[in-house]
Amino acid sequence: MNCIAIVLARSDSVRLPGKHFKNIGKFSLLEFIWYRLKVSRTIDKIVLATTDRSIDDDLEKLAQKIGYDVVRGELNNVLKRFKLAADIYGADRIVKVNGDSPFISAKLIDDMIIKMHTTMAGFITGKSKYSGYPIGLGA
């Protein structure tokens, strides 16, 4: 089983431009998410999926400096970026992570991936309205 976490991010947020570069303590938001995911027992690779626009060049540089692998694609085709990442890294399982969720829980992700594997489920969500977990913890 090859499980990758795909973190979705782009630089031109309307509500908080450049949010991935802003610090939470001593780490940028993007780095904070990396460290939260890095402790997962089930995630084999962490990939940043961003757009192929020049506005996201600095985001790619930051991600690579942190340790992310990076996949870039069309702004309006997130699914295509997901498929590209899955194909490049030979993923059997994909964990979707929003790039503005610094409190993502690796423990919850591990529990979800283990449950998915043992029940042979094709899809599991940590979305609040289905799981009961607070917004921002689930994948």
CSV table of N, CA and C in Angstrom, one decimal:
chain,number,residue,atom,x,y,z
A,1,MET,N,0.9,-1.2,0.0
A,1,MET,CA,0.0,0.0,0.0
A,1,MET,C,0.9,1.2,0.0
A,2,ASN,N,0.6,2.1,-0.9
A,2,ASN,CA,1.4,3.4,-1.0
A,2,ASN,C,0.4,4.6,-0.8
A,3,CYS,N,0.5,5.2,0.3
A,3,CYS,CA,-0.4,6.3,0.7
A,3,CYS,C,0.3,7.6,0.6
A,4,ILE,N,-0.3,8.6,-0.2
A,4,ILE,CA,0.3,9.9,-0.2
A,4,ILE,C,-0.7,10.9,0.3
A,5,ALA,N,-0.2,11.9,1.0
A,5,ALA,CA,-1.0,13.1,1.4
A,5,ALA,C,-0.8,14.1,0.4
A,6,ILE,N,-1.9,14.7,-0.2
A,6,ILE,CA,-1.8,15.8,-1.1
A,6,ILE,C,-2.4,17.0,-0.4
A,7,VAL,N,-1.5,18.0,-0.3
A,7,VAL,CA,-1.9,19.2,0.4
A,7,VAL,C,-2.2,20.2,-0.7
A,8,LEU,N,-3.4,20.8,-0.7
A,8,LEU,CA,-3.8,21.7,-1.7
A,8,LEU,C,-3.5,23.1,-1.3
A,9,ALA,N,-2.8,23.9,-2.1
A,9,ALA,CA,-2.5,25.3,-1.7
A,9,ALA,C,-2.2,26.1,-2.9
A,10,ARG,N,-2.5,27.4,-2.8
A,10,ARG,CA,-2.2,28.4,-3.9
A,10,ARG,C,-2.0,29.7,-3.2
A,11,SER,N,-1.2,30.6,-3.8
A,11,SER,CA,-0.8,31.8,-3.2
A,11,SER,C,-1.8,32.9,-3.1
A,12,ASP,N,-2.8,32.9,-4.0
A,12,ASP,CA,-3.7,34.1,-4.1
A,12,ASP,C,-5.0,34.0,-3.4
A,13,SER,N,-4.9,33.6,-2.1
A,13,SER,CA,-6.1,33.5,-1.3
A,13,SER,C,-6.8,34.9,-1.2
A,14,VAL,N,-8.0,35.0,-1.3
A,14,VAL,CA,-8.7,36.3,-1.2
A,14,VAL,C,-8.8,36.8,0.2
A,15,ARG,N,-9.2,35.8,1.1
A,15,ARG,CA,-9.4,36.2,2.5
A,15,ARG,C,-8.1,36.5,3.2
A,16,LEU,N,-7.0,35.8,2.9
A,16,LEU,CA,-5.7,36.0,3.6
A,16,LEU,C,-4.6,35.7,2.6
A,17,PRO,N,-4.3,36.7,1.8
A,17,PRO,CA,-3.2,36.5,0.8
A,17,PRO,C,-1.9,36.1,1.4
A,18,GLY,N,-1.2,35.1,0.8
A,18,GLY,CA,0.1,34.7,1.3
A,18,GLY,C,0.0,33.9,2.6
A,19,LYS,N,-1.1,33.3,2.9
A,19,LYS,CA,-1.3,32.7,4.2
A,19,LYS,C,-0.3,31.5,4.4
A,20,HIS,N,0.2,30.9,3.4
A,20,HIS,CA,1.1,29.7,3.6
A,20,HIS,C,2.5,30.1,4.0
A,21,PHE,N,2.8,31.4,3.9
A,21,PHE,CA,4.1,32.0,4.2
A,21,PHE,C,4.0,32.6,5.7
A,22,LYS,N,2.8,32.8,6.2
A,22,LYS,CA,2.7,33.4,7.5
A,22,LYS,C,3.0,32.4,8.6
A,23,ASN,N,3.6,32.9,9.7
A,23,ASN,CA,4.1,32.0,10.7
A,23,ASN,C,3.0,31.7,11.8
A,24,ILE,N,3.1,30.5,12.2
A,24,ILE,CA,2.4,30.0,13.5
A,24,ILE,C,3.6,29.7,14.4
A,25,GLY,N,3.8,30.6,15.3
A,25,GLY,CA,5.0,30.4,16.1
A,25,GLY,C,6.3,30.6,15.3
A,26,LYS,N,7.2,29.7,15.2
A,26,LYS,CA,8.4,29.8,14.4
A,26,LYS,C,8.3,29.2,13.1
A,27,PHE,N,7.2,28.6,12.7
A,27,PHE,CA,7.0,27.9,11.4
A,27,PHE,C,6.0,28.5,10.6
A,28,SER,N,6.2,28.5,9.2
A,28,SER,CA,5.2,29.0,8.3
A,28,SER,C,4.0,28.0,8.4
A,29,LEU,N,2.9,28.4,7.9
A,29,LEU,CA,1.7,27.6,7.9
A,29,LEU,C,2.0,26.3,7.1
A,30,LEU,N,2.7,26.4,6.0
A,30,LEU,CA,3.0,25.3,5.1
A,30,LEU,C,3.9,24.3,5.9
A,31,GLU,N,4.9,24.8,6.6
A,31,GLU,CA,5.8,24.0,7.4
A,31,GLU,C,5.1,23.3,8.6
A,32,PHE,N,4.2,24.1,9.2
A,32,PHE,CA,3.4,23.6,10.3
A,32,PHE,C,2.6,22.3,9.9
A,33,ILE,N,2.0,22.4,8.8
A,33,ILE,CA,1.2,21.3,8.2
A,33,ILE,C,2.1,20.1,7.9
A,34,TRP,N,3.3,20.4,7.4
A,34,TRP,CA,4.3,19.3,7.1
A,34,TRP,C,4.6,18.5,8.3
A,35,TYR,N,4.9,19.3,9.4
A,35,TYR,CA,5.3,18.6,10.6
A,35,TYR,C,4.1,17.8,11.2
A,36,ARG,N,2.9,18.3,11.1
A,36,ARG,CA,1.7,17.6,11.6
A,36,ARG,C,1.5,16.3,10.8
A,37,LEU,N,1.8,16.3,9.5
A,37,LEU,CA,1.6,15.1,8.7
A,37,LEU,C,2.8,14.2,8.8
A,38,LYS,N,3.9,14.7,9.0
A,38,LYS,CA,5.2,13.9,9.0
A,38,LYS,C,5.1,12.8,10.1
A,39,VAL,N,4.4,13.0,11.2
A,39,VAL,CA,4.3,12.0,12.2
A,39,VAL,C,3.4,10.8,12.0
A,40,SER,N,2.7,10.9,10.8
A,40,SER,CA,1.7,9.8,10.5
A,40,SER,C,2.5,8.5,10.3
A,41,ARG,N,1.9,7.4,10.7
A,41,ARG,CA,2.5,6.1,10.5
A,41,ARG,C,2.0,5.5,9.1
A,42,THR,N,1.0,6.1,8.5
A,42,THR,CA,0.5,5.5,7.3
A,42,THR,C,0.8,6.3,6.0
A,43,ILE,N,1.2,7.6,6.1
A,43,ILE,CA,1.5,8.4,5.0
A,43,ILE,C,2.9,8.1,4.5
A,44,ASP,N,3.1,7.8,3.3
A,44,ASP,CA,4.4,7.5,2.7
A,44,ASP,C,5.1,8.7,2.1
A,45,LYS,N,4.3,9.6,1.6
A,45,LYS,CA,4.9,10.8,0.9
A,45,LYS,C,3.9,12.0,1.1
A,46,ILE,N,4.4,13.2,1.2
A,46,ILE,CA,3.6,14.4,1.4
A,46,ILE,C,3.9,15.2,0.1
A,47,VAL,N,2.8,15.5,-0.6
A,47,VAL,CA,2.9,16.2,-1.9
A,47,VAL,C,2.1,17.5,-1.8
A,48,LEU,N,2.7,18.6,-2.3
A,48,LEU,CA,2.0,19.8,-2.4
A,48,LEU,C,1.4,19.9,-3.8
A,49,ALA,N,0.1,20.1,-4.0
A,49,ALA,CA,-0.5,20.3,-5.3
A,49,ALA,C,-0.9,21.8,-5.4
A,50,THR,N,-0.2,22.5,-6.3
A,50,THR,CA,-0.5,23.9,-6.5
A,50,THR,C,-0.7,24.1,-8.0
A,51,THR,N,-0.9,25.3,-8.4
A,51,THR,CA,-1.2,25.7,-9.8
A,51,THR,C,0.1,25.9,-10.6
A,52,ASP,N,0.0,25.9,-11.9
A,52,ASP,CA,1.2,26.1,-12.7
A,52,ASP,C,1.4,27.6,-13.0
A,53,ARG,N,0.7,28.5,-12.3
A,53,ARG,CA,0.9,29.9,-12.5
A,53,ARG,C,2.1,30.4,-11.8
A,54,SER,N,2.7,31.5,-12.4
A,54,SER,CA,3.9,32.0,-11.8
A,54,SER,C,3.7,32.6,-10.4
A,55,ILE,N,2.5,32.9,-10.0
A,55,ILE,CA,2.2,33.4,-8.7
A,55,ILE,C,2.5,32.4,-7.6
A,56,ASP,N,2.5,31.1,-8.0
A,56,ASP,CA,2.8,30.0,-7.1
A,56,ASP,C,4.3,29.5,-7.1
A,57,ASP,N,5.1,30.2,-7.8
A,57,ASP,CA,6.6,29.8,-7.9
A,57,ASP,C,7.2,29.8,-6.5
A,58,ASP,N,6.9,30.9,-5.8
A,58,ASP,CA,7.5,31.0,-4.4
A,58,ASP,C,7.0,29.9,-3.5
A,59,LEU,N,5.7,29.6,-3.7
A,59,LEU,CA,5.1,28.5,-2.9
A,59,LEU,C,5.8,27.2,-3.1
A,60,GLU,N,6.1,26.9,-4.4
A,60,GLU,CA,6.8,25.7,-4.7
A,60,GLU,C,8.2,25.7,-4.1
A,61,LYS,N,8.9,26.8,-4.1
A,61,LYS,CA,10.2,26.9,-3.6
A,61,LYS,C,10.2,26.7,-2.1
A,62,LEU,N,9.2,27.3,-1.4
A,62,LEU,CA,9.1,27.1,0.1
A,62,LEU,C,8.8,25.6,0.4
A,63,ALA,N,7.8,25.0,-0.4
A,63,ALA,CA,7.5,23.6,-0.2
A,63,ALA,C,8.7,22.7,-0.4
A,64,GLN,N,9.4,22.9,-1.4
A,64,GLN,CA,10.6,22.1,-1.6
A,64,GLN,C,11.7,22.2,-0.5
A,65,LYS,N,11.8,23.4,0.0
A,65,LYS,CA,12.8,23.7,1.0
A,65,LYS,C,12.3,22.9,2.3
A,66,ILE,N,11.0,22.8,2.6
A,66,ILE,CA,10.5,22.1,3.7
A,66,ILE,C,10.7,20.6,3.6
A,67,GLY,N,10.5,20.1,2.3
A,67,GLY,CA,10.6,18.7,2.1
A,67,GLY,C,9.5,18.1,1.3
A,68,TYR,N,8.5,18.9,0.9
A,68,TYR,CA,7.4,18.4,0.1
A,68,TYR,C,7.9,18.1,-1.3
A,69,ASP,N,7.3,17.1,-1.9
A,69,ASP,CA,7.3,16.9,-3.3
A,69,ASP,C,6.3,17.8,-3.9
A,70,VAL,N,6.4,18.3,-5.1
A,70,VAL,CA,5.5,19.3,-5.6
A,70,VAL,C,4.9,18.9,-7.0
A,71,VAL,N,3.6,19.0,-7.1
A,71,VAL,CA,3.0,18.8,-8.4
A,71,VAL,C,2.2,20.0,-8.8
A,72,ARG,N,2.4,20.5,-10.0
A,72,ARG,CA,1.7,21.7,-10.4
A,72,ARG,C,0.8,21.4,-11.6
A,73,GLY,N,-0.3,22.1,-11.6
A,73,GLY,CA,-1.3,21.9,-12.7
A,73,GLY,C,-2.2,23.0,-12.9
A,74,GLU,N,-3.3,22.8,-13.6
A,74,GLU,CA,-4.2,23.8,-13.9
A,74,GLU,C,-5.0,24.4,-12.7
A,75,LEU,N,-5.2,25.7,-12.7
A,75,LEU,CA,-5.9,26.3,-11.6
A,75,LEU,C,-7.3,25.7,-11.4
A,76,ASN,N,-8.0,25.6,-12.4
A,76,ASN,CA,-9.4,25.2,-12.3
A,76,ASN,C,-9.7,23.7,-12.4
A,77,ASN,N,-8.6,22.9,-12.3
A,77,ASN,CA,-8.8,21.4,-12.4
A,77,ASN,C,-8.0,20.7,-11.3
A,78,VAL,N,-8.6,20.8,-10.1
A,78,VAL,CA,-7.9,20.2,-8.9
A,78,VAL,C,-7.9,18.7,-9.0
A,79,LEU,N,-8.9,18.1,-9.6
A,79,LEU,CA,-8.9,16.7,-9.7
A,79,LEU,C,-7.8,16.2,-10.6
A,80,LYS,N,-7.5,16.9,-11.7
A,80,LYS,CA,-6.4,16.6,-12.6
A,80,LYS,C,-5.1,16.6,-11.8
A,81,ARG,N,-4.9,17.6,-10.9
A,81,ARG,CA,-3.7,17.7,-10.1
A,81,ARG,C,-3.6,16.5,-9.2
A,82,PHE,N,-4.7,16.1,-8.6
A,82,PHE,CA,-4.7,14.9,-7.8
A,82,PHE,C,-4.3,13.7,-8.5
A,83,LYS,N,-4.9,13.5,-9.7
A,83,LYS,CA,-4.6,12.3,-10.5
A,83,LYS,C,-3.1,12.3,-10.9
A,84,LEU,N,-2.6,13.5,-11.3
A,84,LEU,CA,-1.2,13.6,-11.7
A,84,LEU,C,-0.3,13.2,-10.5
A,85,ALA,N,-0.6,13.7,-9.3
A,85,ALA,CA,0.2,13.3,-8.1
A,85,ALA,C,0.1,11.8,-7.9
A,86,ALA,N,-1.1,11.3,-7.9
A,86,ALA,CA,-1.3,9.8,-7.7
A,86,ALA,C,-0.6,9.0,-8.7
A,87,ASP,N,-0.6,9.4,-10.0
A,87,ASP,CA,0.1,8.7,-11.0
A,87,ASP,C,1.6,8.7,-10.8
A,88,ILE,N,2.1,9.9,-10.6
A,88,ILE,CA,3.6,10.1,-10.4
A,88,ILE,C,4.1,9.3,-9.3
A,89,TYR,N,3.4,9.2,-8.2
A,89,TYR,CA,3.9,8.6,-7.0
A,89,TYR,C,3.3,7.2,-6.8
A,90,GLY,N,2.5,6.7,-7.7
A,90,GLY,CA,2.0,5.3,-7.6
A,90,GLY,C,1.1,5.1,-6.4
A,91,ALA,N,0.3,6.1,-6.1
A,91,ALA,CA,-0.5,6.0,-4.9
A,91,ALA,C,-1.7,5.0,-5.0
A,92,ASP,N,-1.8,4.2,-3.9
A,92,ASP,CA,-3.0,3.3,-3.7
A,92,ASP,C,-4.0,4.0,-2.9
A,93,ARG,N,-3.6,4.9,-2.0
A,93,ARG,CA,-4.4,5.7,-1.1
A,93,ARG,C,-4.0,7.1,-1.2
A,94,ILE,N,-5.0,8.0,-1.2
A,94,ILE,CA,-4.8,9.4,-1.2
A,94,ILE,C,-5.5,10.1,-0.1
A,95,VAL,N,-4.7,10.9,0.7
A,95,VAL,CA,-5.3,11.7,1.8
A,95,VAL,C,-5.3,13.2,1.3
A,96,LYS,N,-6.5,13.7,1.2
A,96,LYS,CA,-6.6,15.1,0.8
A,96,LYS,C,-6.5,16.0,2.0
A,97,VAL,N,-5.6,17.0,1.9
A,97,VAL,CA,-5.4,17.9,3.1
A,97,VAL,C,-5.5,19.3,2.5
A,98,ASN,N,-6.3,20.1,3.2
A,98,ASN,CA,-6.4,21.5,2.8
A,98,ASN,C,-5.2,22.3,3.3
A,99,GLY,N,-4.6,23.1,2.5
A,99,GLY,CA,-3.4,23.8,2.8
A,99,GLY,C,-3.6,24.9,3.8
A,100,ASP,N,-4.8,25.1,4.4
A,100,ASP,CA,-5.0,26.0,5.4
A,100,ASP,C,-5.5,25.3,6.7
A,101,SER,N,-5.1,24.1,6.9
A,101,SER,CA,-5.6,23.3,8.1
A,101,SER,C,-4.4,22.9,9.0
A,102,PRO,N,-3.9,23.9,9.7
A,102,PRO,CA,-2.7,23.6,10.5
A,102,PRO,C,-2.9,22.6,11.7
A,103,PHE,N,-4.1,22.3,12.0
A,103,PHE,CA,-4.4,21.4,13.1
A,103,PHE,C,-4.8,20.0,12.7
A,104,ILE,N,-4.5,19.7,11.4
A,104,ILE,CA,-4.8,18.4,10.9
A,104,ILE,C,-4.2,17.3,11.8
A,105,SER,N,-4.9,16.3,12.0
A,105,SER,CA,-4.5,15.3,13.0
A,105,SER,C,-3.9,14.0,12.3
A,106,ALA,N,-2.6,13.8,12.4
A,106,ALA,CA,-2.0,12.6,11.9
A,106,ALA,C,-2.6,11.3,12.5
A,107,LYS,N,-3.0,11.4,13.8
A,107,LYS,CA,-3.6,10.2,14.4
A,107,LYS,C,-5.0,9.9,13.8
A,108,LEU,N,-5.8,10.9,13.5
A,108,LEU,CA,-7.0,10.7,12.9
A,108,LEU,C,-6.8,10.1,11.5
A,109,ILE,N,-5.9,10.7,10.7
A,109,ILE,CA,-5.6,10.2,9.4
A,109,ILE,C,-5.2,8.7,9.5
A,110,ASP,N,-4.3,8.4,10.4
A,110,ASP,CA,-3.9,7.0,10.6
A,110,ASP,C,-5.1,6.1,10.8
A,111,ASP,N,-5.9,6.5,11.7
A,111,ASP,CA,-7.1,5.7,12.1
A,111,ASP,C,-8.0,5.5,10.8
A,112,MET,N,-8.1,6.6,10.0
A,112,MET,CA,-9.0,6.5,8.8
A,112,MET,C,-8.3,5.6,7.8
A,113,ILE,N,-7.0,5.7,7.6
A,113,ILE,CA,-6.4,4.8,6.6
A,113,ILE,C,-6.4,3.3,7.0
A,114,ILE,N,-6.2,3.1,8.3
A,114,ILE,CA,-6.3,1.7,8.8
A,114,ILE,C,-7.7,1.2,8.6
A,115,LYS,N,-8.7,2.0,8.9
A,115,LYS,CA,-10.1,1.6,8.8
A,115,LYS,C,-10.4,1.3,7.3
A,116,MET,N,-9.9,2.2,6.4
A,116,MET,CA,-10.1,2.0,5.0
A,116,MET,C,-9.5,0.7,4.5
A,117,HIS,N,-8.3,0.4,5.0
A,117,HIS,CA,-7.6,-0.8,4.6
A,117,HIS,C,-8.3,-2.0,5.1
A,118,THR,N,-8.7,-2.0,6.4
A,118,THR,CA,-9.3,-3.2,6.9
A,118,THR,C,-10.8,-3.5,6.5
A,119,THR,N,-11.5,-2.4,6.1
A,119,THR,CA,-12.9,-2.6,5.7
A,119,THR,C,-13.0,-2.6,4.1
A,120,MET,N,-11.9,-2.4,3.5
A,120,MET,CA,-11.8,-2.4,2.0
A,120,MET,C,-12.7,-1.2,1.5
A,121,ALA,N,-12.9,-0.2,2.3
A,121,ALA,CA,-13.7,1.0,1.8
A,121,ALA,C,-12.9,1.7,0.7
A,122,GLY,N,-13.7,2.3,-0.2
A,122,GLY,CA,-13.1,3.0,-1.3
A,122,GLY,C,-12.9,4.5,-0.9
A,123,PHE,N,-13.6,5.0,0.1
A,123,PHE,CA,-13.6,6.4,0.5
A,123,PHE,C,-14.0,6.5,2.0
A,124,ILE,N,-13.2,7.3,2.7
A,124,ILE,CA,-13.5,7.6,4.1
A,124,ILE,C,-13.3,9.1,4.2
A,125,THR,N,-14.1,9.8,5.0
A,125,THR,CA,-14.0,11.2,5.2
A,125,THR,C,-13.9,11.6,6.7
A,126,GLY,N,-13.2,12.6,7.0
A,126,GLY,CA,-13.1,13.1,8.4
A,126,GLY,C,-13.9,14.4,8.4
A,127,LYS,N,-14.6,14.7,7.4
A,127,LYS,CA,-15.4,15.9,7.3
A,127,LYS,C,-16.3,16.0,8.5
A,128,SER,N,-16.4,17.2,9.1
A,128,SER,CA,-17.1,17.4,10.4
A,128,SER,C,-18.5,16.9,10.4
A,129,LYS,N,-19.3,17.2,9.3
A,129,LYS,CA,-20.7,16.9,9.4
A,129,LYS,C,-20.9,15.3,9.3
A,130,TYR,N,-19.9,14.6,8.9
A,130,TYR,CA,-20.0,13.1,8.9
A,130,TYR,C,-19.3,12.5,10.1
A,131,SER,N,-18.2,13.0,10.5
A,131,SER,CA,-17.4,12.4,11.5
A,131,SER,C,-17.6,12.9,12.9
A,132,GLY,N,-18.1,14.1,13.0
A,132,GLY,CA,-18.3,14.7,14.4
A,132,GLY,C,-17.0,15.4,14.9
A,133,TYR,N,-15.9,15.3,14.1
A,133,TYR,CA,-14.7,15.9,14.6
A,133,TYR,C,-14.8,17.4,14.2
A,134,PRO,N,-14.1,18.3,15.0
A,134,PRO,CA,-14.1,19.7,14.7
A,134,PRO,C,-13.5,20.0,13.3
A,135,ILE,N,-13.9,21.0,12.7
A,135,ILE,CA,-13.4,21.5,11.4
A,135,ILE,C,-11.9,21.7,11.5
A,136,GLY,N,-11.2,21.1,10.5
A,136,GLY,CA,-9.7,21.3,10.4
A,136,GLY,C,-8.9,20.2,10.9
A,137,LEU,N,-9.5,19.2,11.6
A,137,LEU,CA,-8.7,18.0,12.1
A,137,LEU,C,-8.7,16.9,11.1
A,138,GLY,N,-9.8,16.7,10.3
A,138,GLY,CA,-9.9,15.6,9.5
A,138,GLY,C,-9.4,15.8,8.1
A,139,ALA,N,-9.2,14.7,7.4
A,139,ALA,CA,-8.8,14.8,6.0
A,139,ALA,C,-9.9,14.2,5.1
